Coordinates of C-alpha atoms and ligand atoms in Angstrom, one line a residue:
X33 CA 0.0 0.0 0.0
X34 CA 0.8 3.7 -0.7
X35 CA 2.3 5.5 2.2
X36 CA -0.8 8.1 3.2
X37 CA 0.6 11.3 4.2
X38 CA -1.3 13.2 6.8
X39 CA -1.4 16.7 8.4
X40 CA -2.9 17.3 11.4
X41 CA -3.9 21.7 11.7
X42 CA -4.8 23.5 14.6
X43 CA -4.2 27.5 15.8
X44 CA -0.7 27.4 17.7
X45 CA 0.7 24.0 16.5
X46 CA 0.8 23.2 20.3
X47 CA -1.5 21.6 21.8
X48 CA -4.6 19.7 19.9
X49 CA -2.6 18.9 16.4
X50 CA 0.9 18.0 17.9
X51 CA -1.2 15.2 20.0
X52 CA -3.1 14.5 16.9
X53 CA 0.0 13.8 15.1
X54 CA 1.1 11.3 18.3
X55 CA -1.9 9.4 18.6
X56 CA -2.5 8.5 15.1
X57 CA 1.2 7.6 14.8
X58 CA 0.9 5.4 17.6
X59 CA -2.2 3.4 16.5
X60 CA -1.4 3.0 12.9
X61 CA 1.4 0.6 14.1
X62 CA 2.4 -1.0 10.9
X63 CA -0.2 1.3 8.5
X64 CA 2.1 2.9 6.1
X65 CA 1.5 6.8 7.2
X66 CA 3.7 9.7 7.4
X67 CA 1.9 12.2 9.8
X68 CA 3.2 15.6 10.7
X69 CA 1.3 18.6 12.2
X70 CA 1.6 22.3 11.8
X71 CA -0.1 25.7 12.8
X72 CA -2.3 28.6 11.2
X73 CA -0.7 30.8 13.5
X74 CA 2.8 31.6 14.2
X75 CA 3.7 32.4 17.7
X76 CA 5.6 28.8 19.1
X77 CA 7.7 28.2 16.1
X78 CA 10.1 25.9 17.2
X79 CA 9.0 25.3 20.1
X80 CA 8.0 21.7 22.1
X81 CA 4.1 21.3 22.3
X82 CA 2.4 22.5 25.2
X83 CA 3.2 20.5 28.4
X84 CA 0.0 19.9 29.3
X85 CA -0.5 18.1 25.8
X86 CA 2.7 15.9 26.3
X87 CA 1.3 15.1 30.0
X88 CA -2.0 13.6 28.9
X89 CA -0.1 11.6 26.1
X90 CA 2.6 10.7 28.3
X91 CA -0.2 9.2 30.7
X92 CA -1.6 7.5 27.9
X93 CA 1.7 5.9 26.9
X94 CA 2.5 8.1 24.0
X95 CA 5.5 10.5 23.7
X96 CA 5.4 13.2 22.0
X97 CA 8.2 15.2 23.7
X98 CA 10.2 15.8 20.5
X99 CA 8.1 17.2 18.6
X100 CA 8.6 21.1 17.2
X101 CA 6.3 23.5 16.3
X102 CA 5.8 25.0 12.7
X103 CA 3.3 26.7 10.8
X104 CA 1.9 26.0 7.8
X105 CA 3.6 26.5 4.2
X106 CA 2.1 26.6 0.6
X107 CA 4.3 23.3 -0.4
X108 CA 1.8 21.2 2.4
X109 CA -0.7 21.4 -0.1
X110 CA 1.1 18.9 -2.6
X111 CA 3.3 17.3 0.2
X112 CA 0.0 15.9 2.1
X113 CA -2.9 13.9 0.8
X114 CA -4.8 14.4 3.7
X115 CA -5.1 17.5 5.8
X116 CA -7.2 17.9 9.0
X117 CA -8.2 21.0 10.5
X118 CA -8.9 20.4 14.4
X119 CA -12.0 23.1 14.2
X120 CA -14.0 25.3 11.9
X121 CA -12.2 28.2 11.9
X122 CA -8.7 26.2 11.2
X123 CA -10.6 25.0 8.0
X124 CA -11.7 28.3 7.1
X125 CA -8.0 29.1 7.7
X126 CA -7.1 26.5 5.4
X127 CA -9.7 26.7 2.5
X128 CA -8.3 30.9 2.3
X129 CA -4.1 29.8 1.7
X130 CA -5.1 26.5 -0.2
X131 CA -4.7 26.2 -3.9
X132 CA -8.3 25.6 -5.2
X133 CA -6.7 21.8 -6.6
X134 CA -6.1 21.0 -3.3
X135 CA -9.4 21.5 -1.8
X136 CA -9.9 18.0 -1.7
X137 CA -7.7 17.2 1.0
X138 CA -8.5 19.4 3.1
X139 CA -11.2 18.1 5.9
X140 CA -13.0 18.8 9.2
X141 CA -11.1 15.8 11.4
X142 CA -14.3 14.4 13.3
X143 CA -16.7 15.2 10.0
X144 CA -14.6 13.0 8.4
X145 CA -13.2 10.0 10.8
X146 CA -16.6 9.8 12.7
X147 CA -19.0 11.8 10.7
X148 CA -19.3 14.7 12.9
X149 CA -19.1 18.3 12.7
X150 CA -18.1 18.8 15.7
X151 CA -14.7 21.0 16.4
X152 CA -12.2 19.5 18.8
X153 CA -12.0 22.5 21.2
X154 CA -8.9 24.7 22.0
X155 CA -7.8 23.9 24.9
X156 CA -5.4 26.1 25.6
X157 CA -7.4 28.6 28.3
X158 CA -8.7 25.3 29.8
X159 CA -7.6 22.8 32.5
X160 CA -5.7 19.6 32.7
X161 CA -9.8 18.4 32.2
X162 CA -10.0 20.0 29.0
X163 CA -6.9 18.2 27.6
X164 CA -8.1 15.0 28.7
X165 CA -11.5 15.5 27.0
X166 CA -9.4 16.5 23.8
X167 CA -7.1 13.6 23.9
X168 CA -9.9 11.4 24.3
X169 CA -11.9 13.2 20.9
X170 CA -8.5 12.6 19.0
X171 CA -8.1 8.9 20.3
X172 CA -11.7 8.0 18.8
X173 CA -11.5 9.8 15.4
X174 CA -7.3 8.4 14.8
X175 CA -8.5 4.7 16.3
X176 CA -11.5 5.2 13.2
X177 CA -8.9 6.6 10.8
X178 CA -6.5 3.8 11.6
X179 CA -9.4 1.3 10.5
X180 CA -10.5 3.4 7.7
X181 CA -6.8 3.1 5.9
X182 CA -5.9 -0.6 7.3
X183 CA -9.1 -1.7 5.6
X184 CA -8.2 0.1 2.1
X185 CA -4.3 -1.4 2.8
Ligands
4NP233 P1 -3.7 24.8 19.6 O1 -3.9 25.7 20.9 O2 -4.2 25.5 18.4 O3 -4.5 23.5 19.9 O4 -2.2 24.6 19.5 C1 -3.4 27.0 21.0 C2 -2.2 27.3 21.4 C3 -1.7 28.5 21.5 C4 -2.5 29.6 21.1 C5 -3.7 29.4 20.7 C6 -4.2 28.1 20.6 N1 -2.0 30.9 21.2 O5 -2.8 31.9 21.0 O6 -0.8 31.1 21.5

């Protein structure tokens, strides 16, 4: 099977999509995916994710420790097959700086792993609660992705 690359989007590159990136890396296991995650928005460049996102992964068995913040660039539209804005306003984000050929990719992550339109929140003006209700939103929709793409593989 053809190696799926996928980009997870949020706001700061920080917190939701940086855990994104370590959950669905973690339960495709042997599913051929390159996954990588990156930010409308500018402001942590280079930075480690937020360590309240590398707590609830590390509690969950998952680090994601070493990962660096970016933002997104116009070459992530040919570079990724799949791109997955973590809320509405990331899409919106998205759709404006995509090339119209690429519109394809571009997708609402819960609309399109569990056929929801429903944002995963930002949780970065929340608790340690509201990163544990976010980890658990971005367990269900990568576990669904990781069946979607084993069952086309
Ligand atoms: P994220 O959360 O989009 O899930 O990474 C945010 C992190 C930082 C900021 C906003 C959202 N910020 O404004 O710095």
């Amino acid at each position: 099977m053809k190696t799926v690359r996928i980009l997870f989007v949020c706001l700061g590159n920080i917190c939701r999509s940086p855990l994104a990136e370590g959950i669905l890396r973690h339960v495709a296991g042997d599913i051929p995916v390159d996954v990588d995650s990156a930010g409308t928005g500018g402001w942590h460049i280079g930075n480690p994710p937020d360590r309240r996102s590398i707590a609830v992964a590390l509690k969950h068995g998952i680090d994601i420790a070493s990962e660096r913040c970016r933002k997104v660039h116009p070459g992530d539209f040919d570079a990724f097959d799949l791109i997955f804005a973590m809320d509405r306003s990331n899409l919106a984000d998205l759709r404006a700086m995509a090339p119209l050929s690429a519109g394809h990719k571009l997708h609402l992550f819960l609309a399109y792993t569990k056929g929801t339109a429903t944002d995963v929140p930002d949780p970065y003006y929340e608790g340690p609660e509201g990163f544990e209700t976010v980890y658990s939103m971005l367990f269900e929709g990568c576990s669904s992705l990781a069946g979607t793409l084993r069952e086309r593989s």
